Amino acid sequence: MPASALRLDRAAEPPRAAVVLLHGGRADALEPPPQLNLPGARMRPFARAIARATIDDDVVLGAVRYRRRGWNGARADAAQDALQALDELALLTGPVPVVLVGHSMGGRAALRAASHPLVEAVVGLAPWCPEGEPVEHLAGKRIVLVHGDRDRVTDPRGSWELAARARAAGAESCALRMPGGDHAMLRRAGAWHALTTRLVTGLLRLGPLPPTVAARFDDLGPSDVPSLDGG
C-alpha cells in the first residue's frame, strides 16, 4: 500500500471546505525531499496565516507529501502525489470544495491536480508554467496566479500566458504581478502572505476577493496583467 500523500494539519467536523498546500521542488530529482526542506519551510507562514483566517469556518487544512523531490519529466511525480492526496482527502471529508495553494513546482502540480473533482480553485505562487502546459481541464475552475517581477527562477511570462490560455479554455482566470517580488517570496513577504490568505478566503466564499481579481473574473474579455499596487 503506498504511503500517505496527505499530511492533515487541521481537521473539522463537519468539514465545510479544505485548503491543501504544495511546496516547491526541482525539475529533476528522484530522491525524497530532505528532512530539513527549505521549500517546505517557505510555505509555513502561508499555512499559519490561512489557519488564522479560517479558524472559525470549519476548514480542513493539509499539505501534499512528495515521494520525490523533483517533477521528473513525464512522470510528473508531484502532480501524481497531489492527486493521491486529494483522493485521501475525499475519503476523510466527502465532497467539500478544495482550494490548492502551490509554490513553484507545487504551483505546477496544483494546476495539474485541478482536474480532481474536489478542486474548485488554485492559487499559484510564482508557479512553474512551462510552454505547452495543459489547460483544458481547468474549464470551470477558478485560477489565480501571482508572480513577482524580480523572479529569476520561474519566468513570470509563463504565468501570464497560462492564465490567458486557461481563460480561453473556460476557466475564471487571473494573473497578478507582485512588484519587487522574488521567487522565494522573501521580498515583501507580508504582502505575499496577506494576499494569499485573502485569495483563499475569497475563493472559498468566506470573504470578498481582492477587487482586481473579482473584476477579472467578471470580465471574460482579454486583459493585461495588473500590478497589486494598482488595485
PDB file of C-alpha atoms in Angstrom:
ATOM      1  CA  MET A   1       0.000   0.000   0.000  1.00  0.00           C
ATOM      2  CA  PRO A   2       1.519   3.398  -0.958  1.00  0.00           C
ATOM      3  CA  ALA A   3       2.483   5.810   1.769  1.00  0.00           C
ATOM      4  CA  SER A   4       0.018   8.594   2.519  1.00  0.00           C
ATOM      5  CA  ALA A   5       0.431  11.632   0.282  1.00  0.00           C
ATOM      6  CA  LEU A   6      -1.689  13.850   2.542  1.00  0.00           C
ATOM      7  CA  ARG A   7      -0.479  15.500   5.713  1.00  0.00           C
ATOM      8  CA  LEU A   8      -3.529  16.643   7.643  1.00  0.00           C
ATOM      9  CA  ASP A   9      -2.778  19.726   9.729  1.00  0.00           C
ATOM     10  CA  ARG A  10      -6.287  20.589  10.917  1.00  0.00           C
ATOM     11  CA  ALA A  11      -9.491  18.590  10.800  1.00  0.00           C
ATOM     12  CA  ALA A  12     -13.068  19.892  11.064  1.00  0.00           C
ATOM     13  CA  GLU A  13     -16.309  18.156  11.980  1.00  0.00           C
ATOM     14  CA  PRO A  14     -18.295  18.512   9.869  1.00  0.00           C
ATOM     15  CA  PRO A  15     -15.932  19.973   7.251  1.00  0.00           C
ATOM     16  CA  ARG A  16     -17.137  22.887   5.165  1.00  0.00           C
ATOM     17  CA  ALA A  17     -14.148  23.173   2.818  1.00  0.00           C
ATOM     18  CA  ALA A  18     -10.455  22.349   2.595  1.00  0.00           C
ATOM     19  CA  VAL A  19      -7.182  24.031   1.687  1.00  0.00           C
ATOM     20  CA  VAL A  20      -4.177  21.973   0.602  1.00  0.00           C
ATOM     21  CA  LEU A  21      -0.689  23.442   0.252  1.00  0.00           C
ATOM     22  CA  LEU A  22       2.008  22.245  -2.146  1.00  0.00           C
ATOM     23  CA  HIS A  23       5.595  23.395  -1.723  1.00  0.00           C
ATOM     24  CA  GLY A  24       8.225  23.711  -4.430  1.00  0.00           C
ATOM     25  CA  GLY A  25      10.900  21.303  -5.559  1.00  0.00           C
ATOM     26  CA  ARG A  26      13.199  20.663  -8.503  1.00  0.00           C
ATOM     27  CA  ALA A  27      12.802  19.916 -12.172  1.00  0.00           C
ATOM     28  CA  ASP A  28      14.593  16.576 -11.830  1.00  0.00           C
ATOM     29  CA  ALA A  29      15.364  14.683  -8.617  1.00  0.00           C
ATOM     30  CA  LEU A  30      14.271  11.157  -7.776  1.00  0.00           C
ATOM     31  CA  GLU A  31      15.295  11.204  -4.113  1.00  0.00           C
ATOM     32  CA  PRO A  32      12.765  12.092  -1.402  1.00  0.00           C
ATOM     33  CA  PRO A  33      12.700  15.677  -0.092  1.00  0.00           C
ATOM     34  CA  PRO A  34      15.197  16.103   2.765  1.00  0.00           C
ATOM     35  CA  GLN A  35      14.011  16.333   6.343  1.00  0.00           C
ATOM     36  CA  LEU A  36      15.223  19.933   6.511  1.00  0.00           C
ATOM     37  CA  ASN A  37      13.397  21.157   3.426  1.00  0.00           C
ATOM     38  CA  LEU A  38      13.568  24.874   2.614  1.00  0.00           C
ATOM     39  CA  PRO A  39      10.742  24.798   0.039  1.00  0.00           C
ATOM     40  CA  GLY A  40       8.508  23.263   2.685  1.00  0.00           C
ATOM     41  CA  ALA A  41       9.582  25.846   5.252  1.00  0.00           C
ATOM     42  CA  ARG A  42       8.619  28.671   2.873  1.00  0.00           C
ATOM     43  CA  MET A  43       5.014  27.534   2.988  1.00  0.00           C
ATOM     44  CA  ARG A  44       4.689  27.501   6.776  1.00  0.00           C
ATOM     45  CA  PRO A  45       3.900  31.232   7.125  1.00  0.00           C
ATOM     46  CA  PHE A  46       1.212  30.820   4.472  1.00  0.00           C
ATOM     47  CA  ALA A  47      -0.246  27.861   6.346  1.00  0.00           C
ATOM     48  CA  ARG A  48      -0.297  29.827   9.615  1.00  0.00           C
ATOM     49  CA  ALA A  49      -1.944  32.855   8.008  1.00  0.00           C
ATOM     50  CA  ILE A  50      -4.627  30.746   6.328  1.00  0.00           C
ATOM     51  CA  ALA A  51      -5.223  28.832   9.564  1.00  0.00           C
ATOM     52  CA  ARG A  52      -5.785  32.062  11.496  1.00  0.00           C
ATOM     53  CA  ALA A  53      -8.136  33.449   8.861  1.00  0.00           C
ATOM     54  CA  THR A  54     -10.295  30.303   8.734  1.00  0.00           C
ATOM     55  CA  ILE A  55     -10.218  29.252  12.388  1.00  0.00           C
ATOM     56  CA  ASP A  56     -13.994  29.601  12.826  1.00  0.00           C
ATOM     57  CA  ASP A  57     -15.048  28.325   9.406  1.00  0.00           C
ATOM     58  CA  ASP A  58     -14.718  24.514   9.662  1.00  0.00           C
ATOM     59  CA  VAL A  59     -11.973  24.452   7.021  1.00  0.00           C
ATOM     60  CA  VAL A  60      -9.708  21.405   6.840  1.00  0.00           C
ATOM     61  CA  LEU A  61      -6.039  22.253   6.288  1.00  0.00           C
ATOM     62  CA  GLY A  62      -3.425  19.948   4.844  1.00  0.00           C
ATOM     63  CA  ALA A  63      -0.359  19.627   2.647  1.00  0.00           C
ATOM     64  CA  VAL A  64       0.908  17.246   0.000  1.00  0.00           C
ATOM     65  CA  ARG A  65       3.763  14.907   0.895  1.00  0.00           C
ATOM     66  CA  TYR A  66       6.001  14.293  -2.106  1.00  0.00           C
ATOM     67  CA  ARG A  67       7.624  10.923  -2.647  1.00  0.00           C
ATOM     68  CA  ARG A  68      10.237  12.518  -4.915  1.00  0.00           C
ATOM     69  CA  ARG A  69      11.957  15.854  -4.741  1.00  0.00           C
ATOM     70  CA  GLY A  70      11.531  16.578  -8.457  1.00  0.00           C
ATOM     71  CA  TRP A  71       8.892  16.773 -11.150  1.00  0.00           C
ATOM     72  CA  ASN A  72      10.852  14.334 -13.316  1.00  0.00           C
ATOM     73  CA  GLY A  73       9.551  14.927 -16.792  1.00  0.00           C
ATOM     74  CA  ALA A  74       6.651  12.817 -17.996  1.00  0.00           C
ATOM     75  CA  ARG A  75       6.488  11.112 -14.588  1.00  0.00           C
ATOM     76  CA  ALA A  76       5.044  14.345 -13.143  1.00  0.00           C
ATOM     77  CA  ASP A  77       5.659  12.916  -9.672  1.00  0.00           C
ATOM     78  CA  ALA A  78       4.440  15.968  -7.759  1.00  0.00           C
ATOM     79  CA  ALA A  79       1.153  16.023  -9.678  1.00  0.00           C
ATOM     80  CA  GLN A  80       0.594  12.326  -9.034  1.00  0.00           C
ATOM     81  CA  ASP A  81       1.201  12.857  -5.324  1.00  0.00           C
ATOM     82  CA  ALA A  82      -1.243  15.763  -5.327  1.00  0.00           C
ATOM     83  CA  LEU A  83      -3.958  13.648  -6.930  1.00  0.00           C
ATOM     84  CA  GLN A  84      -3.369  10.865  -4.412  1.00  0.00           C
ATOM     85  CA  ALA A  85      -3.581  13.379  -1.552  1.00  0.00           C
ATOM     86  CA  LEU A  86      -6.909  14.626  -2.903  1.00  0.00           C
ATOM     87  CA  ASP A  87      -8.257  11.081  -3.106  1.00  0.00           C
ATOM     88  CA  GLU A  88      -7.241  10.576   0.524  1.00  0.00           C
ATOM     89  CA  LEU A  89      -8.850  13.881   1.474  1.00  0.00           C
ATOM     90  CA  ALA A  90     -12.110  12.861  -0.210  1.00  0.00           C
ATOM     91  CA  LEU A  91     -12.272   9.766   1.987  1.00  0.00           C
ATOM     92  CA  LEU A  92     -11.942  11.970   5.080  1.00  0.00           C
ATOM     93  CA  THR A  93     -14.166  14.898   4.162  1.00  0.00           C
ATOM     94  CA  GLY A  94     -16.537  13.823   1.440  1.00  0.00           C
ATOM     95  CA  PRO A  95     -17.310  16.202  -1.447  1.00  0.00           C
ATOM     96  CA  VAL A  96     -16.184  19.542   0.004  1.00  0.00           C
ATOM     97  CA  PRO A  97     -14.754  22.390  -2.108  1.00  0.00           C
ATOM     98  CA  VAL A  98     -10.959  22.481  -2.132  1.00  0.00           C
ATOM     99  CA  VAL A  99      -8.539  25.311  -2.847  1.00  0.00           C
ATOM    100  CA  LEU A 100      -4.989  24.289  -3.749  1.00  0.00           C
ATOM    101  CA  VAL A 101      -2.135  26.694  -2.937  1.00  0.00           C
ATOM    102  CA  GLY A 102       1.109  25.809  -4.673  1.00  0.00           C
ATOM    103  CA  HIS A 103       4.521  27.473  -4.957  1.00  0.00           C
ATOM    104  CA  SER A 104       6.887  26.963  -7.902  1.00  0.00           C
ATOM    105  CA  MET A 105       6.851  23.226  -8.764  1.00  0.00           C
ATOM    106  CA  GLY A 106       3.953  22.948  -6.318  1.00  0.00           C
ATOM    107  CA  GLY A 107       2.092  25.516  -8.398  1.00  0.00           C
ATOM    108  CA  ARG A 108       2.515  23.360 -11.483  1.00  0.00           C
ATOM    109  CA  ALA A 109       1.368  20.315  -9.517  1.00  0.00           C
ATOM    110  CA  ALA A 110      -1.661  22.219  -8.213  1.00  0.00           C
ATOM    111  CA  LEU A 111      -2.654  23.264 -11.719  1.00  0.00           C
ATOM    112  CA  ARG A 112      -2.378  19.687 -12.973  1.00  0.00           C
ATOM    113  CA  ALA A 113      -4.282  18.324  -9.961  1.00  0.00           C
ATOM    114  CA  ALA A 114      -7.113  20.794 -10.587  1.00  0.00           C
ATOM    115  CA  SER A 115      -8.582  18.011 -12.721  1.00  0.00           C
ATOM    116  CA  HIS A 116      -9.711  16.362  -9.474  1.00  0.00           C
ATOM    117  CA  PRO A 117     -13.463  16.809  -8.872  1.00  0.00           C
ATOM    118  CA  LEU A 118     -12.929  18.233  -5.378  1.00  0.00           C
ATOM    119  CA  VAL A 119     -10.817  21.148  -6.627  1.00  0.00           C
ATOM    120  CA  GLU A 120     -12.693  24.383  -7.214  1.00  0.00           C
ATOM    121  CA  ALA A 121      -9.769  26.791  -7.310  1.00  0.00           C
ATOM    122  CA  VAL A 122      -5.990  27.103  -7.487  1.00  0.00           C
ATOM    123  CA  VAL A 123      -3.699  29.820  -6.165  1.00  0.00           C
ATOM    124  CA  GLY A 124      -0.317  29.555  -7.874  1.00  0.00           C
ATOM    125  CA  LEU A 125       2.571  31.430  -6.226  1.00  0.00           C
ATOM    126  CA  ALA A 126       5.484  32.026  -8.614  1.00  0.00           C
ATOM    127  CA  PRO A 127       4.323  28.863 -10.384  1.00  0.00           C
ATOM    128  CA  TRP A 128       6.391  26.897 -12.864  1.00  0.00           C
ATOM    129  CA  CYS A 129       4.334  27.155 -16.042  1.00  0.00           C
ATOM    130  CA  PRO A 130       6.348  25.814 -18.964  1.00  0.00           C
ATOM    131  CA  GLU A 131       5.226  26.355 -22.530  1.00  0.00           C
ATOM    132  CA  GLY A 132       2.508  23.932 -23.562  1.00  0.00           C
ATOM    133  CA  GLU A 133       1.300  23.118 -20.055  1.00  0.00           C
ATOM    134  CA  PRO A 134      -2.241  21.665 -20.435  1.00  0.00           C
ATOM    135  CA  VAL A 135      -5.182  23.922 -19.546  1.00  0.00           C
ATOM    136  CA  GLU A 136      -8.267  22.181 -20.964  1.00  0.00           C
ATOM    137  CA  HIS A 137      -9.036  20.525 -17.618  1.00  0.00           C
ATOM    138  CA  LEU A 138      -9.186  23.959 -15.970  1.00  0.00           C
ATOM    139  CA  ALA A 139     -12.539  24.792 -17.574  1.00  0.00           C
ATOM    140  CA  GLY A 140     -14.999  25.745 -14.838  1.00  0.00           C
ATOM    141  CA  LYS A 141     -12.230  26.220 -12.249  1.00  0.00           C
ATOM    142  CA  ARG A 142     -11.058  29.482 -10.684  1.00  0.00           C
ATOM    143  CA  ILE A 143      -7.353  30.165 -11.163  1.00  0.00           C
ATOM    144  CA  VAL A 144      -5.243  32.981  -9.678  1.00  0.00           C
ATOM    145  CA  LEU A 145      -1.523  33.111 -10.441  1.00  0.00           C
ATOM    146  CA  VAL A 146       0.739  35.558  -8.587  1.00  0.00           C
ATOM    147  CA  HIS A 147       4.268  36.195  -9.805  1.00  0.00           C
ATOM    148  CA  GLY A 148       6.965  38.604  -8.673  1.00  0.00           C
ATOM    149  CA  ASP A 149       8.577  40.746 -11.336  1.00  0.00           C
ATOM    150  CA  ARG A 150      12.025  40.046  -9.840  1.00  0.00           C
ATOM    151  CA  ASP A 151      11.697  36.273 -10.114  1.00  0.00           C
ATOM    152  CA  ARG A 152      14.813  34.751 -11.728  1.00  0.00           C
ATOM    153  CA  VAL A 153      13.854  31.089 -11.220  1.00  0.00           C
ATOM    154  CA  THR A 154      10.453  30.701 -12.878  1.00  0.00           C
ATOM    155  CA  ASP A 155       9.502  33.018 -15.706  1.00  0.00           C
ATOM    156  CA  PRO A 156       6.588  35.358 -14.885  1.00  0.00           C
ATOM    157  CA  ARG A 157       5.630  35.329 -18.562  1.00  0.00           C
ATOM    158  CA  GLY A 158       4.708  31.671 -18.154  1.00  0.00           C
ATOM    159  CA  SER A 159       2.092  32.674 -15.595  1.00  0.00           C
ATOM    160  CA  TRP A 160       0.688  35.453 -17.780  1.00  0.00           C
ATOM    161  CA  GLU A 161       0.443  33.118 -20.775  1.00  0.00           C
ATOM    162  CA  LEU A 162      -1.086  30.192 -18.867  1.00  0.00           C
ATOM    163  CA  ALA A 163      -3.685  32.445 -17.235  1.00  0.00           C
ATOM    164  CA  ALA A 164      -4.719  33.714 -20.671  1.00  0.00           C
ATOM    165  CA  ARG A 165      -4.904  30.205 -22.132  1.00  0.00           C
ATOM    166  CA  ALA A 166      -6.861  28.933 -19.130  1.00  0.00           C
ATOM    167  CA  ARG A 167      -9.356  31.732 -19.592  1.00  0.00           C
ATOM    168  CA  ALA A 168      -9.728  30.846 -23.262  1.00  0.00           C
ATOM    169  CA  ALA A 169     -10.344  27.226 -22.199  1.00  0.00           C
ATOM    170  CA  GLY A 170     -13.227  28.243 -19.931  1.00  0.00           C
ATOM    171  CA  ALA A 171     -11.627  28.952 -16.554  1.00  0.00           C
ATOM    172  CA  GLU A 172     -12.171  32.032 -14.452  1.00  0.00           C
ATOM    173  CA  SER A 173      -8.540  33.024 -14.561  1.00  0.00           C
ATOM    174  CA  CYS A 174      -6.455  35.945 -13.359  1.00  0.00           C
ATOM    175  CA  ALA A 175      -2.723  36.684 -13.167  1.00  0.00           C
ATOM    176  CA  LEU A 176      -1.283  39.277 -10.783  1.00  0.00           C
ATOM    177  CA  ARG A 177       2.134  40.931 -10.709  1.00  0.00           C
ATOM    178  CA  MET A 178       3.821  41.294  -7.305  1.00  0.00           C
ATOM    179  CA  PRO A 179       6.054  44.355  -7.749  1.00  0.00           C
ATOM    180  CA  GLY A 180       9.504  43.679  -6.319  1.00  0.00           C
ATOM    181  CA  GLY A 181       8.610  40.062  -5.528  1.00  0.00           C
ATOM    182  CA  ASP A 182      11.275  37.363  -5.847  1.00  0.00           C
ATOM    183  CA  HIS A 183      10.933  33.615  -6.318  1.00  0.00           C
ATOM    184  CA  ALA A 184      11.456  32.697  -2.663  1.00  0.00           C
ATOM    185  CA  MET A 185       8.714  35.193  -1.681  1.00  0.00           C
ATOM    186  CA  LEU A 186      11.045  36.727   0.910  1.00  0.00           C
ATOM    187  CA  ARG A 187      10.869  40.217  -0.560  1.00  0.00           C
ATOM    188  CA  ARG A 188       7.529  41.694   0.503  1.00  0.00           C
ATOM    189  CA  ALA A 189       6.812  38.502   2.442  1.00  0.00           C
ATOM    190  CA  GLY A 190       3.954  40.100   4.367  1.00  0.00           C
ATOM    191  CA  ALA A 191       2.246  41.120   1.121  1.00  0.00           C
ATOM    192  CA  TRP A 192       2.560  37.570  -0.234  1.00  0.00           C
ATOM    193  CA  HIS A 193       1.044  36.088   2.937  1.00  0.00           C
ATOM    194  CA  ALA A 194      -1.782  38.624   3.182  1.00  0.00           C
ATOM    195  CA  LEU A 195      -2.737  38.382  -0.488  1.00  0.00           C
ATOM    196  CA  THR A 196      -2.708  34.586  -0.500  1.00  0.00           C
ATOM    197  CA  THR A 197      -4.894  34.454   2.589  1.00  0.00           C
ATOM    198  CA  ARG A 198      -7.358  36.896   1.074  1.00  0.00           C
ATOM    199  CA  LEU A 199      -7.437  34.911  -2.150  1.00  0.00           C
ATOM    200  CA  VAL A 200      -8.086  31.651  -0.315  1.00  0.00           C
ATOM    201  CA  THR A 201     -10.912  33.037   1.807  1.00  0.00           C
ATOM    202  CA  GLY A 202     -12.413  34.759  -1.219  1.00  0.00           C
ATOM    203  CA  LEU A 203     -12.231  31.642  -3.374  1.00  0.00           C
ATOM    204  CA  LEU A 204     -13.900  29.683  -0.562  1.00  0.00           C
ATOM    205  CA  ARG A 205     -16.570  32.409  -0.409  1.00  0.00           C
ATOM    206  CA  LEU A 206     -15.720  33.176   3.202  1.00  0.00           C
ATOM    207  CA  GLY A 207     -14.957  36.794   2.390  1.00  0.00           C
ATOM    208  CA  PRO A 208     -14.526  39.154  -0.569  1.00  0.00           C
ATOM    209  CA  LEU A 209     -11.965  38.587  -3.257  1.00  0.00           C
ATOM    210  CA  PRO A 210      -9.488  41.404  -3.950  1.00  0.00           C
ATOM    211  CA  PRO A 211     -11.317  43.854  -6.240  1.00  0.00           C
ATOM    212  CA  THR A 212      -8.823  43.346  -9.068  1.00  0.00           C
ATOM    213  CA  VAL A 213      -9.433  39.595  -9.049  1.00  0.00           C
ATOM    214  CA  ALA A 214     -13.208  39.922  -8.804  1.00  0.00           C
ATOM    215  CA  ALA A 215     -13.175  42.328 -11.746  1.00  0.00           C
ATOM    216  CA  ARG A 216     -11.056  39.959 -13.850  1.00  0.00           C
ATOM    217  CA  PHE A 217     -13.362  37.040 -13.049  1.00  0.00           C
ATOM    218  CA  ASP A 218     -16.361  39.123 -14.117  1.00  0.00           C
ATOM    219  CA  ASP A 219     -14.693  40.332 -17.329  1.00  0.00           C
ATOM    220  CA  LEU A 220     -14.404  37.470 -19.821  1.00  0.00           C
ATOM    221  CA  GLY A 221     -12.538  39.584 -22.365  1.00  0.00           C
ATOM    222  CA  PRO A 222      -8.744  39.860 -22.727  1.00  0.00           C
ATOM    223  CA  SER A 223      -6.882  41.873 -20.126  1.00  0.00           C
ATOM    224  CA  ASP A 224      -3.392  42.949 -19.178  1.00  0.00           C
ATOM    225  CA  VAL A 225      -1.578  41.744 -16.076  1.00  0.00           C
ATOM    226  CA  PRO A 226      -2.496  44.039 -13.176  1.00  0.00           C
ATOM    227  CA  SER A 227       0.022  45.067 -10.551  1.00  0.00           C
ATOM    228  CA  LEU A 228      -1.003  44.589  -6.932  1.00  0.00           C
ATOM    229  CA  ASP A 229      -0.072  48.166  -6.202  1.00  0.00           C
ATOM    230  CA  GLY A 230      -2.545  49.208  -8.836  1.00  0.00           C
ATOM    231  CA  GLY A 231      -5.624  47.843  -7.056  1.00  0.00           C
TER     232      GLY A 231
END
